Each structure stands twice: as C-alpha cells, then as structure tokens.
Coordinates of C-alpha atoms and ligand atoms in Angstrom, one line a residue:
M1 CA 0.0 0.1 -0.1
I2 CA 1.2 3.7 -0.7
V3 CA -0.7 6.5 0.8
A4 CA 1.2 10.3 -0.1
G5 CA 0.3 13.7 1.0
N6 CA -0.7 16.2 -1.8
W7 CA 0.7 19.2 0.1
K8 CA -0.6 21.5 -2.3
M9 CA -0.1 25.2 -2.3
N10 CA 0.9 24.7 2.2
K11 CA 2.7 24.8 4.3
N12 CA 6.3 26.8 4.9
A13 CA 10.0 25.9 5.3
T14 CA 9.4 25.7 8.9
E15 CA 6.5 23.9 8.7
T16 CA 7.3 21.4 6.7
T17 CA 9.9 20.5 8.9
E18 CA 7.2 20.6 11.9
L19 CA 4.6 18.5 9.5
I20 CA 7.4 15.4 8.4
G21 CA 9.4 15.3 11.8
A22 CA 5.2 15.1 13.5
I23 CA 4.9 12.2 10.5
S24 CA 8.0 10.4 11.3
N25 CA 7.4 9.9 14.9
G26 CA 4.2 9.1 14.8
M27 CA 4.3 6.9 12.0
G28 CA 6.1 3.8 13.7
D29 CA 7.0 0.6 11.9
T30 CA 4.3 0.7 9.1
S31 CA 4.7 -1.3 5.5
T32 CA 3.1 1.1 4.1
K33 CA 4.7 3.6 1.6
V34 CA 4.3 6.6 3.1
M35 CA 5.4 10.0 0.7
V36 CA 4.9 13.2 0.8
A37 CA 4.8 16.4 -1.7
P38 CA 5.6 19.7 -0.6
P39 CA 5.7 23.0 -2.6
F40 CA 9.3 22.7 -5.0
V41 CA 10.6 25.8 -2.4
N42 CA 10.1 23.5 0.4
L43 CA 11.7 20.5 -1.3
A44 CA 15.5 20.8 0.4
A45 CA 14.0 22.1 3.7
A46 CA 11.5 18.3 3.2
A47 CA 14.5 16.2 2.0
D48 CA 16.8 17.1 5.0
S49 CA 13.8 16.8 7.8
A50 CA 13.4 13.3 5.9
K51 CA 16.6 11.6 5.7
N52 CA 16.9 8.9 7.8
T53 CA 13.4 8.2 8.0
N54 CA 11.0 5.7 5.7
I55 CA 9.0 8.8 4.2
I56 CA 9.7 9.5 0.6
V57 CA 9.5 13.3 -0.4
A58 CA 7.9 13.8 -4.3
A59 CA 7.9 16.9 -6.1
Q60 CA 4.8 18.1 -7.3
N61 CA 5.3 18.7 -10.8
M62 CA 8.4 19.3 -13.1
H63 CA 9.7 20.5 -16.7
F64 CA 10.3 18.0 -19.6
A65 CA 13.6 20.3 -20.4
E66 CA 17.6 19.6 -18.9
S67 CA 17.7 23.4 -18.5
G68 CA 16.9 26.3 -20.1
A69 CA 14.3 30.0 -21.2
F70 CA 11.6 28.5 -19.1
T71 CA 11.0 31.1 -16.3
G72 CA 9.4 29.5 -13.0
E73 CA 9.8 26.2 -14.4
V74 CA 12.3 23.1 -12.5
S75 CA 13.6 20.3 -14.3
A76 CA 14.6 16.8 -13.5
S77 CA 18.1 17.2 -12.4
M78 CA 17.4 19.8 -10.2
L79 CA 14.8 17.5 -8.0
L80 CA 17.5 14.4 -8.3
H81 CA 20.1 17.2 -7.3
L82 CA 18.2 17.3 -3.7
G83 CA 17.8 13.7 -3.6
I84 CA 13.9 13.7 -4.9
D85 CA 12.9 10.8 -7.2
H86 CA 9.5 10.9 -6.9
V87 CA 7.0 13.1 -9.2
I88 CA 3.5 13.7 -9.6
L89 CA 2.5 14.5 -13.0
G90 CA -0.9 15.8 -14.4
H91 CA -2.6 16.4 -11.5
S92 CA -6.2 18.4 -12.3
E93 CA -5.2 20.9 -11.0
R94 CA -2.1 21.6 -13.2
R95 CA -4.2 20.3 -16.1
A96 CA -7.1 22.6 -15.6
L97 CA -5.7 26.3 -14.1
F98 CA -2.2 25.8 -15.2
G99 CA -3.3 24.4 -18.8
E100 CA -1.3 21.5 -19.2
W101 CA -2.4 18.5 -21.6
D102 CA -1.9 15.0 -22.1
A103 CA 0.9 15.3 -24.9
L104 CA 2.7 18.1 -22.5
L105 CA 1.9 15.2 -19.7
A106 CA 3.4 12.3 -22.3
K107 CA 6.8 13.8 -22.6
K108 CA 7.1 15.5 -19.2
A109 CA 6.6 11.5 -18.1
D110 CA 9.5 10.4 -20.6
T111 CA 11.9 12.4 -19.1
A112 CA 10.7 11.6 -15.4
L113 CA 10.9 7.9 -16.8
D114 CA 14.8 8.4 -18.5
K115 CA 16.0 10.1 -15.6
N116 CA 14.9 6.9 -13.2
M117 CA 13.0 8.9 -11.6
T118 CA 9.1 7.3 -10.3
V119 CA 6.2 9.1 -11.7
I120 CA 2.7 9.2 -9.7
F121 CA 0.3 10.1 -12.6
C122 CA -2.6 11.5 -11.9
F123 CA -6.1 11.3 -14.4
G124 CA -9.7 11.5 -13.2
E125 CA -12.9 12.7 -14.9
E126 CA -15.2 15.8 -14.3
L127 CA -18.3 16.1 -12.9
H128 CA -20.1 16.9 -16.0
D129 CA -18.3 13.5 -18.0
R130 CA -19.7 11.0 -15.5
K131 CA -23.3 12.6 -15.7
N132 CA -23.2 11.9 -19.4
D133 CA -21.7 8.5 -18.4
I134 CA -18.5 9.0 -20.6
H135 CA -15.6 8.2 -17.5
F136 CA -14.4 5.4 -18.8
D137 CA -14.2 6.9 -21.3
V138 CA -12.5 10.0 -20.6
V139 CA -10.1 8.0 -18.3
K140 CA -9.0 5.4 -20.9
N141 CA -8.4 8.8 -23.1
Q142 CA -6.0 10.2 -20.2
L143 CA -4.4 7.0 -19.9
S144 CA -4.0 6.2 -23.9
E145 CA -2.9 9.7 -24.6
G146 CA -0.6 10.0 -21.5
L147 CA 1.6 6.7 -21.0
F148 CA 0.4 4.2 -23.7
H149 CA 3.4 5.0 -25.5
L150 CA 5.8 3.8 -23.2
E151 CA 7.2 0.7 -23.1
A152 CA 6.1 -2.7 -20.9
N153 CA 9.6 -2.2 -18.6
N154 CA 9.1 1.4 -18.1
W155 CA 6.3 0.4 -15.7
Q156 CA 7.6 -0.4 -12.9
N157 CA 8.3 3.5 -12.6
I158 CA 4.9 4.6 -12.4
I159 CA 2.3 4.9 -9.9
L160 CA -1.1 5.8 -10.9
A161 CA -3.7 8.3 -9.4
Y162 CA -7.3 8.0 -9.9
E163 CA -8.5 11.2 -8.6
P164 CA -12.5 12.0 -9.7
V165 CA -12.6 15.9 -9.9
W166 CA -15.9 16.3 -8.4
A167 CA -14.2 14.9 -5.5
I168 CA -11.2 16.4 -5.2
G169 CA -11.1 19.7 -2.0
T170 CA -15.3 19.2 -2.3
G171 CA -15.8 16.4 1.0
E172 CA -18.1 14.6 -2.3
T173 CA -15.8 11.0 -2.0
A174 CA -16.2 8.4 -4.6
S175 CA -18.2 5.8 -3.0
P176 CA -15.4 2.7 -1.9
E177 CA -18.2 0.8 -4.7
Q178 CA -17.1 4.1 -7.0
A179 CA -13.4 4.1 -6.5
Q180 CA -13.4 -0.2 -7.3
E181 CA -15.8 0.0 -10.2
M182 CA -13.5 2.9 -12.0
H183 CA -9.5 1.1 -10.6
A184 CA -10.7 -2.4 -12.1
F185 CA -11.8 -1.1 -15.3
I186 CA -8.0 0.7 -15.2
R187 CA -6.6 -2.7 -14.5
K188 CA -9.0 -3.9 -17.5
T189 CA -7.4 -1.0 -19.8
L190 CA -3.8 -2.1 -19.1
I191 CA -4.2 -5.7 -19.9
E192 CA -5.6 -4.6 -23.1
R193 CA -2.8 -2.7 -24.3
Y194 CA 0.2 -4.7 -22.1
D195 CA -0.4 -8.2 -20.0
P196 CA -1.8 -8.7 -16.7
D197 CA 1.2 -8.9 -15.1
L198 CA 2.2 -5.8 -15.8
A199 CA -1.4 -4.3 -15.4
D200 CA -1.5 -6.2 -11.6
G201 CA 2.1 -5.5 -10.5
V202 CA 0.8 -1.0 -11.4
S203 CA -0.2 0.4 -8.2
I204 CA -3.1 2.3 -8.5
L205 CA -4.1 4.7 -6.2
Y206 CA -7.6 6.9 -5.2
G207 CA -7.6 10.3 -5.1
G208 CA -10.3 13.2 -3.6
S209 CA -11.6 13.6 -0.4
V210 CA -9.6 10.8 1.1
K211 CA -10.6 11.3 5.2
P212 CA -9.9 8.9 8.5
G213 CA -13.1 8.6 8.6
N214 CA -13.8 6.8 4.7
A215 CA -10.0 5.2 4.8
R216 CA -10.3 2.2 5.9
D217 CA -13.6 1.7 3.5
I218 CA -12.1 2.4 0.0
F219 CA -8.5 0.9 1.2
S220 CA -10.1 -2.5 1.9
K221 CA -11.2 -2.7 -2.4
P222 CA -9.3 -5.3 -4.1
D223 CA -7.9 -2.4 -6.9
V224 CA -7.2 0.1 -4.7
D225 CA -3.9 0.0 -3.7
G226 CA -3.5 3.5 -1.3
G227 CA -4.1 6.9 -1.7
L228 CA -3.2 10.6 -2.9
I229 CA -4.5 12.4 -0.6
G230 CA -5.0 16.8 -0.3
G231 CA -6.4 18.3 2.6
A232 CA -5.8 15.6 5.4
S233 CA -2.5 15.6 4.2
L234 CA -2.1 18.8 6.0
N235 CA -2.7 17.6 9.4
A236 CA -0.4 15.1 11.2
D237 CA -2.6 13.4 13.4
D238 CA -5.4 12.7 10.3
F239 CA -2.4 11.9 8.0
L240 CA -1.4 9.4 10.2
A241 CA -4.5 7.8 10.7
I242 CA -4.6 7.5 7.2
V243 CA -1.7 5.6 7.1
Q244 CA -3.3 3.5 10.0
S245 CA -6.0 2.4 7.6
A246 CA -3.9 1.4 4.5
Ligands
LIG301 P1 -8.5 16.7 -1.4 O1 -8.2 15.1 -0.9 O2 -8.2 17.7 -0.7 O3 -10.2 16.0 -2.2 O4 -7.8 15.7 -2.6 C1 -6.8 15.4 -3.4 C2 -6.0 15.5 -4.4 O5 -6.4 15.9 -5.3 C3 -4.7 14.9 -3.9 O6 -3.8 15.2 -5.2

C-alpha cells in the first residue's frame, strides 16, 4: 500500500520540517509506503527532514527539458540533485488551472522515466463526464494519451492515481464501490494494452476527499492500492490515521 500526501500550495519551510517530523514520529513501523509532496521551494527542507526516515519526498510537478529559458520551471536534474526521485504529474489542478494537456504530460513522463524517477500519474473525470456516462472513456483516453506510448518495462516506475475531479476538495468522495469499479476498469485497460502481469504490478491510488473516516473502506477494495491525499495530509494526526488505515 502507498499513502501519499499532496500538500499543494500549503506550508512554509518551517511548517514543512515540523509536519515531516510529526509524521515520522507517529508512523511507527508501518509497511505502507509513505510519501509527501511539498511545494518546490520547500523540497530542500523536506528532503533534509526526511533523511533517515522512511518518508519519501516527491515533487508536485516538473518541466520536461533539462534546462533553459523556461521562467518559473524546475527540471528533473534539479530535483535529483536534492535526492528527490518521485514526481506527481498530471494533477487535475495542473490540467485545469495551468493548462497542462495530455501530450505535454507524455513528454514530462518520458523525461522523468529517462532519469529513472518514479512518476505518480494523476487522471480522472469531471462531474459532467460522469453525468454523461463517459467517465470510462475519459479515463481511458487520459491513460492512452499520457502513458500508453511507453514500453512495458517503464511501468516499474509508474504509480497511477485515479482522482475524480468532482471529489477533489469537495468533501464528496467516490464511494468505495465507485472507486473499485474504476480501478478494476483501469486494470482491464492495462491488460488490453500490455499484459495481466504488468496490470497486476501497477499500484493504483485513489484520490479525492480521503479522510480518516472513509480511508479504511476505500482501501479495503481489492484494486485500490492506497491513496493520494490532499487536505487531510496537512494535519499529522489525520494523515497518520489514514496511513494506519492502509
Ligand atoms: P483532497 O483530498 O483535498 O480532496 O485532494 C485530493 C487531491 O487532489 C490529491 O492530489
């Protein structure tokens, strides 16, 4: 199981150090992989605080180019220089608010994988897609445009995160059954494109209003391999309760 906290644009460097300290103190001997993704400016502090713990520090985004005239952007090499080799790509907020699109995300994934980084690839339908009953098509399309150009061996370094947009930050969660239904569909899609062994080996996280009160039910579903947590990852007690539910 994997439980990852996407901190989005929250916490300063001091708070980052404090929160990582509290998570590391409280997490005990769990077999769950625990990850946190602070904003770029706090990644150095985070990497430092997470040293000698089992917490993995991830970035929330990166550029595909090695370096150059890309004001405001951060490269894979810069992350790796800090010891950070996990990166979230394709979060719905990047897609909707910052105009990121499938072909761009495919390029970012290529760069990350070339650099031997692990990608947490996010995707998920919007409410109107589900209402129009095209949510499976939307998800399949996001996967094929973003990742299905990859060779099978690349998938060792990919974690999928299904995040229905209507459940992000809204307090409305997909029911455990809705999550399971989509995760099973994602695995079936991976079997069609690749093979059953590969599909079986890929971790598929659920994200969207996961809280201490609903985590256990969602994580109990057979095709749910953990969660990508937004709001509840900003509080050590809540995040730890979710880690313990995995
Ligand atoms: P919330 O848990 O706040 O709904 O956010 C989910 C998310 O977007 C994680 O990437």
